[in-house]
Coordinates of C-alpha atoms in Angstrom, one line a residue:
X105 CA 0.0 0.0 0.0
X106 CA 0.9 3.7 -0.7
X107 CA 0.1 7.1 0.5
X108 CA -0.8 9.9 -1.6
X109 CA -1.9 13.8 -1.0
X110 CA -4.4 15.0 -2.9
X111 CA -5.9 18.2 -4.1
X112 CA -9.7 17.9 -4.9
X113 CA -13.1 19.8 -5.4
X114 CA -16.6 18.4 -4.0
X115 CA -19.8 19.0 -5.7
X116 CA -20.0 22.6 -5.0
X117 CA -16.6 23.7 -5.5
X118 CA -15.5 23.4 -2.2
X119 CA -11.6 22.3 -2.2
X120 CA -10.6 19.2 -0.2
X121 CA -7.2 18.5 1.0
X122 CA -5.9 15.2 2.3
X123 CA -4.7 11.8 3.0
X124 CA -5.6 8.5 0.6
X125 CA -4.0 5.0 0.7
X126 CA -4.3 3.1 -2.3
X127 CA -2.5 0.1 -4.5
X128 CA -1.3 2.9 -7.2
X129 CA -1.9 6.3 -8.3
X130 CA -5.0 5.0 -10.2
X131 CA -6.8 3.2 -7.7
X132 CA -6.4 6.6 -5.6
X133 CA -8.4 8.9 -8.3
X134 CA -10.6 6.2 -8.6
X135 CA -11.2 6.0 -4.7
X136 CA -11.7 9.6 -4.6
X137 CA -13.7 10.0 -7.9
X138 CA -15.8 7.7 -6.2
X139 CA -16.4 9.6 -3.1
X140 CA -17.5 12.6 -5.6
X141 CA -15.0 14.3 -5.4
X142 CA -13.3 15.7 -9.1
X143 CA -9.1 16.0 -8.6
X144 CA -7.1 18.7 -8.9
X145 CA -3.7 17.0 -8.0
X146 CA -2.7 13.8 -6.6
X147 CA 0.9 12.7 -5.7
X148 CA 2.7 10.0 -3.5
X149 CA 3.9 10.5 -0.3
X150 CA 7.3 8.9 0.5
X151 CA 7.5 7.0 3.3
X152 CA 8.9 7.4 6.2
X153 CA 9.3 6.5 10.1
X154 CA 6.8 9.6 10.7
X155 CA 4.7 8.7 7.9
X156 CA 4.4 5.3 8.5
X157 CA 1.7 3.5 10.9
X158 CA 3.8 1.7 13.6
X159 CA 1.9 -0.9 16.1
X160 CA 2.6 -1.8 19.6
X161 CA 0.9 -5.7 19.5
X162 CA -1.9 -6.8 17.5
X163 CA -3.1 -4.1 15.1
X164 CA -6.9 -6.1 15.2
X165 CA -7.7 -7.4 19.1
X166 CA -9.0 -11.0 19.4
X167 CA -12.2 -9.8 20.5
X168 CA -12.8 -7.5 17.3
X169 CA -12.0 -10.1 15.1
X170 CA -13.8 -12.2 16.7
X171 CA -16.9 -10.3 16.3
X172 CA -16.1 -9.3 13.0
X173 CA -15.7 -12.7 12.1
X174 CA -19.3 -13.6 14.0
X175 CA -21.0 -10.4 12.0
X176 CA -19.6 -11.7 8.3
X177 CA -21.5 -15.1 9.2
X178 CA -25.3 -13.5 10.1
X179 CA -24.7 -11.4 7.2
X180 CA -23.8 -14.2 4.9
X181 CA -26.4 -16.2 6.1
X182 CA -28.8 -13.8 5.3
X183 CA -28.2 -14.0 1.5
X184 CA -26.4 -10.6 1.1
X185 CA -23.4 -11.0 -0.9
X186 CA -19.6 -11.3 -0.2
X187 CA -19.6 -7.4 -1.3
X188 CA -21.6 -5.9 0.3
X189 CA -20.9 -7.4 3.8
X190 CA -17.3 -6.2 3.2
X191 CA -19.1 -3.0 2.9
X192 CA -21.4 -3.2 5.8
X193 CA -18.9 -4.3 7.6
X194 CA -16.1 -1.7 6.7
X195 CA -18.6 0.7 8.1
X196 CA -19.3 -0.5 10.7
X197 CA -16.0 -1.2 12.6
X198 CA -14.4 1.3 14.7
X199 CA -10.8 -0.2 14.1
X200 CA -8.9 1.8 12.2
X201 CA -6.4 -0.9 10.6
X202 CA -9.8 -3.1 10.0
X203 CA -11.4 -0.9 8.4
X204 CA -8.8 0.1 6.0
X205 CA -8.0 -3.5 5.3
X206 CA -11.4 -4.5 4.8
X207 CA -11.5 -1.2 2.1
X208 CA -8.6 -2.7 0.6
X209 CA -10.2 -6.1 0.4
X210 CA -13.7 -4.7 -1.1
X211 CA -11.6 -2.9 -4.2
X212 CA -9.7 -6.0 -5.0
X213 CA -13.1 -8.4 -5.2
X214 CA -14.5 -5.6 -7.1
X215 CA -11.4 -6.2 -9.3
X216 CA -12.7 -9.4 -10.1
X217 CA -10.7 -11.2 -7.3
X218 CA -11.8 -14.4 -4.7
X219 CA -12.3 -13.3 -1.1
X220 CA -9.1 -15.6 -0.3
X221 CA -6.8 -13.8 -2.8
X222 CA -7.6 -10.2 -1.1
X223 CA -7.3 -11.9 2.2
X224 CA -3.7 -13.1 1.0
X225 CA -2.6 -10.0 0.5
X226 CA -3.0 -8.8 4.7
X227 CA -1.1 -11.5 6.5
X228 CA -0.9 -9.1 9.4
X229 CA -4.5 -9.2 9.9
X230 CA -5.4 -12.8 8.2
X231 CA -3.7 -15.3 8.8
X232 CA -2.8 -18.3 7.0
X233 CA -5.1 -20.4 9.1
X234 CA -8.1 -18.2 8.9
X235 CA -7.7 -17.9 4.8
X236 CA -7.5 -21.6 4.5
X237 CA -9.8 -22.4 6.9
X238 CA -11.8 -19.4 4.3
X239 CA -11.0 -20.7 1.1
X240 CA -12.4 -24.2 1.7
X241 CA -15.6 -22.3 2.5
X242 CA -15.7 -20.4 -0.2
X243 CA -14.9 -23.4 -2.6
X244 CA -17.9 -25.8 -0.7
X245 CA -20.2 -23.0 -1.1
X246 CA -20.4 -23.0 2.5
X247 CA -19.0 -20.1 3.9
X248 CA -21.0 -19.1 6.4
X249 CA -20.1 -22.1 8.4
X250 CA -16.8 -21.9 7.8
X251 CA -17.0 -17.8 9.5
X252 CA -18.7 -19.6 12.5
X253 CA -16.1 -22.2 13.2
X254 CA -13.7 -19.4 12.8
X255 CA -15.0 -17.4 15.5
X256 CA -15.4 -19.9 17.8
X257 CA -12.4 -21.1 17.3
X258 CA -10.5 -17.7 17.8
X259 CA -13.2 -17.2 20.9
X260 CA -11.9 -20.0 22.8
X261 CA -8.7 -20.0 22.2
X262 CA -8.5 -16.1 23.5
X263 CA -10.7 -17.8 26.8
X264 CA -7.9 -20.1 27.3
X265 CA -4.8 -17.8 26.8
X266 CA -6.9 -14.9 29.0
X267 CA -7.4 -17.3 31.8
X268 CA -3.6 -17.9 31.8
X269 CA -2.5 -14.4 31.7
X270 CA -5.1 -13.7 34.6
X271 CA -3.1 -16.3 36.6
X272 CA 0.0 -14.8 36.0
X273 CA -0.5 -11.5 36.4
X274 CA -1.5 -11.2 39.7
X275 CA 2.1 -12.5 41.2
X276 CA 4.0 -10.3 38.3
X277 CA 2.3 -7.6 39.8
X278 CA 3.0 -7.5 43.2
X279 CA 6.4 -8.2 42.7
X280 CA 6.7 -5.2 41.2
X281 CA 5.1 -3.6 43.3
X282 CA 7.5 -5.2 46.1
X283 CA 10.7 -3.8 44.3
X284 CA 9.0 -0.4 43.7
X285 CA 8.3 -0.3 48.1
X286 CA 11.8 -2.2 48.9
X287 CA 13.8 0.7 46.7
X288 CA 11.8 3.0 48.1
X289 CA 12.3 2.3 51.4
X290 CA 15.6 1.5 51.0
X291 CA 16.6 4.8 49.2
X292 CA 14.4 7.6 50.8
X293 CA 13.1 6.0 54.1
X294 CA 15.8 4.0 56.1
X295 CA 18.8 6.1 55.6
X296 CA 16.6 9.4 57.5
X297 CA 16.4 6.7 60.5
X298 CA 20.1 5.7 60.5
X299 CA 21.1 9.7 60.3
X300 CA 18.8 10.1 63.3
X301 CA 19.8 7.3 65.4
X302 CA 23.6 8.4 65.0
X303 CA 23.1 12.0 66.6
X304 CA 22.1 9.5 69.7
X305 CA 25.4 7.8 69.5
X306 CA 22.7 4.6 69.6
X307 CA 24.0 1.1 68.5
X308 CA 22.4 -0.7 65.6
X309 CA 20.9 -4.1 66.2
X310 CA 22.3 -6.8 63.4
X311 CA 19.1 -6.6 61.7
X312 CA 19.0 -2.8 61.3
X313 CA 23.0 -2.8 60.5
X314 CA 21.6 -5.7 57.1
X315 CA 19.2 -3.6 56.1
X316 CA 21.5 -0.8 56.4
X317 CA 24.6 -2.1 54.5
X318 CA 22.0 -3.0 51.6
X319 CA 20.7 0.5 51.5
X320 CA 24.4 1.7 51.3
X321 CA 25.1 -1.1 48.5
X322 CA 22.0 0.5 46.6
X323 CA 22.6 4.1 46.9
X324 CA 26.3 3.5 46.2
X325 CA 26.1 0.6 43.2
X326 CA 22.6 1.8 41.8
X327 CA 24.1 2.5 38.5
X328 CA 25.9 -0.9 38.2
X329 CA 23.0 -2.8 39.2
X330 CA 20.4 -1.4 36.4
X331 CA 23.2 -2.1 34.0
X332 CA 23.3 -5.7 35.1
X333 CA 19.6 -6.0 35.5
X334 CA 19.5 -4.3 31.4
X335 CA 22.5 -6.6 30.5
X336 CA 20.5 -9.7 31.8
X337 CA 17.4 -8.7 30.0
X338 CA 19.7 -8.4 26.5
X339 CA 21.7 -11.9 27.3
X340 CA 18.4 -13.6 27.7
X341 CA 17.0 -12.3 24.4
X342 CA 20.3 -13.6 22.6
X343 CA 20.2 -16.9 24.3
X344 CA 16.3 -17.0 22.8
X345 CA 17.8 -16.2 19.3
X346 CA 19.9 -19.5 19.6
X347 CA 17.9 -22.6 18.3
X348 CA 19.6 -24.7 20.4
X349 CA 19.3 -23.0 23.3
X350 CA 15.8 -22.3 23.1
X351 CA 14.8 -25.7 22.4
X352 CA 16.1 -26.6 25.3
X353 CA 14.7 -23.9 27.5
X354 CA 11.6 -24.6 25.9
X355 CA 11.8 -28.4 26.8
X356 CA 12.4 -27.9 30.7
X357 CA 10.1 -25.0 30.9
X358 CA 7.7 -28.0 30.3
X359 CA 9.3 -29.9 33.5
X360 CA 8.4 -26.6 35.7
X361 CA 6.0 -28.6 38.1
X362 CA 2.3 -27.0 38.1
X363 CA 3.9 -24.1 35.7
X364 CA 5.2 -26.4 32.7
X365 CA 1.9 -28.7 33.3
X366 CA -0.2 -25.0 32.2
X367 CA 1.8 -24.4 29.3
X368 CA 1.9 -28.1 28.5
X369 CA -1.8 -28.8 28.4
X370 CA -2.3 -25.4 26.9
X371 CA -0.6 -25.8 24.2
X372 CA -2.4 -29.4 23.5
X373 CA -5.6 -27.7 23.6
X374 CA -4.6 -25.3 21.3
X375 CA -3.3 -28.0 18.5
X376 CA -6.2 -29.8 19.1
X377 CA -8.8 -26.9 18.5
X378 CA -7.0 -25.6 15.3
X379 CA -6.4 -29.0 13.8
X380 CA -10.3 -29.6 14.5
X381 CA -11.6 -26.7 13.3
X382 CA -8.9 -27.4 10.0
X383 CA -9.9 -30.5 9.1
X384 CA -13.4 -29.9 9.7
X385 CA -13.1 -27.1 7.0
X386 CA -11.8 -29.3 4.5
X387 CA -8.0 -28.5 4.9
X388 CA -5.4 -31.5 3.9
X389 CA -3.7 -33.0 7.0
X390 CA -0.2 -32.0 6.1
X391 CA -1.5 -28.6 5.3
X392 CA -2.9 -28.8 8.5
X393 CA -0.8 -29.6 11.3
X394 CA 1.9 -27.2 9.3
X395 CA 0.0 -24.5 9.8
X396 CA -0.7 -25.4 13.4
X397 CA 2.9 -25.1 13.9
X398 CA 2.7 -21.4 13.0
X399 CA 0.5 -20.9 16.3
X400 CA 2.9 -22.5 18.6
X401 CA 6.1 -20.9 20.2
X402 CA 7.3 -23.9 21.9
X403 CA 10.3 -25.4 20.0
X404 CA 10.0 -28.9 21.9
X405 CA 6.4 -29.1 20.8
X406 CA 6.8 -27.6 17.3
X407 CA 9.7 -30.6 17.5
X408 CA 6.9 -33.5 17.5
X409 CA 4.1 -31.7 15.5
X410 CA 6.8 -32.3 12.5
X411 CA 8.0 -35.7 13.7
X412 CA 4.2 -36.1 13.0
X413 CA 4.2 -34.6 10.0
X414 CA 6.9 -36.7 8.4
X415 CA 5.2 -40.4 10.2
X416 CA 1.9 -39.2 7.9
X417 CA 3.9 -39.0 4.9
X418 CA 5.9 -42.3 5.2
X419 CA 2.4 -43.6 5.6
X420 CA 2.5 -43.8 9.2
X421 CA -0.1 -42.1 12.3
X422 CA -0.4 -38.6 13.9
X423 CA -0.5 -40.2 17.1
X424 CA 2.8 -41.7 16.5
X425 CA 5.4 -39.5 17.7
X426 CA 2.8 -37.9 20.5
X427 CA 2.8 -41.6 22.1
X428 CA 7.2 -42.1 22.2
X429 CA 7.5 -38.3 23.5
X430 CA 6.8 -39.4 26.9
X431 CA 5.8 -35.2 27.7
X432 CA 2.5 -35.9 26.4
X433 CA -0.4 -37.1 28.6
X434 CA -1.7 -40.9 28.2
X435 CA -5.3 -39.5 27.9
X436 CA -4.3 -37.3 24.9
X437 CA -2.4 -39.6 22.6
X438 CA -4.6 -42.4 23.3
X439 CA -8.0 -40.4 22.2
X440 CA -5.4 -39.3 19.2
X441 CA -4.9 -42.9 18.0
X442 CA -8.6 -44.1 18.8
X443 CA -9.9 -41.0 16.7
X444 CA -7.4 -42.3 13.7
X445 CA -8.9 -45.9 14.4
X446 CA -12.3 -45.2 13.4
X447 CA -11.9 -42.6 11.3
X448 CA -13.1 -39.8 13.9
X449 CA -10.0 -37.8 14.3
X450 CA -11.7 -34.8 13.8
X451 CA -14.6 -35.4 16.3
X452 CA -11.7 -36.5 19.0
X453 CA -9.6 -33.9 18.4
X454 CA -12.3 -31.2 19.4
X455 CA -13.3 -33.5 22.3
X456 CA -9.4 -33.2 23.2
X457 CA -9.9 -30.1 22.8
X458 CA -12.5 -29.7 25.3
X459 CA -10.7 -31.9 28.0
X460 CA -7.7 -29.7 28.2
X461 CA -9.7 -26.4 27.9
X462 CA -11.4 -27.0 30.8
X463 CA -8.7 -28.6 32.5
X464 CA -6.5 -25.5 31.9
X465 CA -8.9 -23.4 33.9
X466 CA -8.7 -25.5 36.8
X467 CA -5.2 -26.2 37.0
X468 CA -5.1 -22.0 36.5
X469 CA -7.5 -21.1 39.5
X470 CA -5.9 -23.6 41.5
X471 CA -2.3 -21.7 40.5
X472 CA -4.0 -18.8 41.3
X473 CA -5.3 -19.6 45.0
X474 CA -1.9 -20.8 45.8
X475 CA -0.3 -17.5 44.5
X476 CA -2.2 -15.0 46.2
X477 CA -1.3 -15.7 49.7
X478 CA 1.9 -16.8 48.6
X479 CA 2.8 -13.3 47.2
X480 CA 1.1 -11.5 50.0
X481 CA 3.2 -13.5 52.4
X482 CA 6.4 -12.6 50.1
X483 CA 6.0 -9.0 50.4
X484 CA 4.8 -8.6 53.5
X485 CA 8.1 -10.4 55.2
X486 CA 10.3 -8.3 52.7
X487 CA 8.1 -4.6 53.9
X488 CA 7.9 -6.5 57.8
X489 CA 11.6 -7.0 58.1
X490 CA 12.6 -3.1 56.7
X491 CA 10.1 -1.7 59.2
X492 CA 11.3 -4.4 62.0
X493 CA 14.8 -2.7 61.3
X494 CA 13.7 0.7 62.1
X495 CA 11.5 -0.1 64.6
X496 CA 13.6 -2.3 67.1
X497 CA 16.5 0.8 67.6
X498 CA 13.9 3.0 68.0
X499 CA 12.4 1.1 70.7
X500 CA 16.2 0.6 72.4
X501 CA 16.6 4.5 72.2
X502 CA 13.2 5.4 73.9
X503 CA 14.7 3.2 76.8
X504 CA 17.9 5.2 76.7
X505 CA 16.3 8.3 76.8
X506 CA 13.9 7.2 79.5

């Protein structure tokens, strides 16, 4: 896509300045001729970093694409055509990037392109699971279905990864929060104590003399130690960069007890709900579990999904390498192999999926109970023990004074 700056003249004269993106110079005037408006001058803008749209995350959240993709499917099912829903829909949105892509997306079908060849062409907002998982739709002539499964597929996967991030945030949180106090403390709060108990000549207990040689290391070494803390922070990213190494962070992060079992099970339910929801649609099984590797991060796992890949095409099973990685749950791999058995892998595989849905919001409220008092606990001996270090002198030089 490219910008151009336009000169133009509405109806009545009036002259309109401003902004269009567009394929080409072309599609622009055509765009604007269009919108009534007859063109004066019309040029491209080059880009730049100020000129161009930069992102923090996901330009489209789950939850409007999810109800975009919800929308698209009343309106197909209602008889209006691909079009016009694009239209409908393009209005209707109050995302910015959506709605531009879906404008993008409306001029190339009215170019004479399929709905999947203008998806194509927005990765970003598309991907290659929901155009495939589109295009067998649209081929079947039933792609109203096909929207449906797509947003409930997208619904519960954001249910699952929302419930973990609840879990997780909570601790994160307050141990933020912790440092932020402890610093603080440390810093600003203890050192106005120590300069008060030295006019009084008053000796330090060994707990207010710790606290106090830490402050000291802080105040003295604060530089050093947000270096090292930045330094850590860039020598883990590297390390993440190496294959190798992340493979095999990836594999004991899956040891982790209660942790690794979350991201474990997780992770099954989220191959077993997009292979479901794939093959469902229509979409080859090779096809298939490669684009499933696309959604997962974890090397280890990405590992066996091809192991998989490569048993199918020597003419072997899915469930195959799932069963001799000894990672995997009994319960999954067996309701793998029954599924290929009787010709119900697809029906299992959503069962699966199910199963470890659910059990991932247990095993997460569970994690979560356990962490709340945990962390409360945590801070409050870390914020007990500073004030205990102020207090007890204080206490010893009320008696001297007395």
């Amino acid at each position: 896509m490219a910008s151009f700056k336009y000169i133009a003249y509405d109806f009545y004269g009036r002259e309109k300045r401003g902004k269009i993106k567009a394929y080409n110079k072309a599609q622009a005037i055509n765009q604007l001729r269009n919108d009534g408006l007859k063109v004066e001058s019309i040029e491209a803008i080059k880009e730049t970093i100020w000129t161009k749209d930069i992102y923090i995350g996901k330009p489209v959240k789950t939850s409007e694409f999810v109800l975009f993709l919800e929308q698209f499917a009343t309106l197909m099912n209602a008889g209006i055509t691909i079009v016009d829903c694009i239209d409908i829909l393009k209005v209707q949105t109050k995302n910015k990037v959506l709605k531009e892509t879906l404008t993008y997306i409306e001029i190339d079908m009215k170019q004479g392109n399929s709905l999947t060849e203008a998806l194509r062409k927005h990765p970003r907002i598309f991907p290659p699971i929901t155009v495939n998982i589109i295009h067998s739709g649209e081929a079947s002539g039933s792609l109203d279905t096909a929207l449906k499964d797509l947003s409930n597929y997208y619904k519960k996967r954001d249910e699952t990864a929302r419930k973990i991030k609840t879990t997780l945030t909570y601790p994160v949180v307050v141990l933020f929060v912790a440092m932020a106090v402890v610093i603080f403390m440390m810093v600003v709060v203890v050192p106005q104590f120590v300069d008060m108990f030295a006019q009084f000549d008053a000796e330090l207990p060994a707990i207010t003399q710790a606290v106090l040689n830490i402050s000291n290391f802080i105040q003295a070494w604060w530089f050093m130690i947000g270096l090292a803390f930045i330094l850590l922070i860039f020598g883990c990213f590297l390390l993440f960069r190496y294959e190798s190494t992340r493979k095999k962070i990836d594999y004991y992060l899956l040891k982790v007890p209660i942790l690794g079992n979350i991201v474990l099970k997780s992770n099954i339910a989220n191959i077993t709900r997009t292979l479901s929801s794939l093959l469902k649609n229509g979409v080859p099984i090779l096809e298939s579990i490669q684009l499933v590797q696309e959604t997962i991060s974890n090397k280890e796992i990405r590992q066996t999904l091809e192991e998989a890949r490569s048993s199918l095409k020597r003419g072997g099973t899915l469930s195959g390498p799932f069963i001799e990685n000894k990672i995997y749950p009994y319960l999954m791999t067996q309701m793998i192999s029954v599924g290929e058995k009787t010709g119900s892998l697809e029906k299992m595989l959503e069962e699966t999926a199910k199963i470890y849905e659910e059990d991932v919001e247990t095993v997460s409220e569970q994690l979560k109970s356990l962490l709340e008092p945990f962390t409360i606990i945590f801070l409050s001996i870390i914020v007990g023990t500073i004030i205990l270090a102020i207090v007890v002198p204080m206490f010893d030089l009320f008696n001297q004074i007395n």
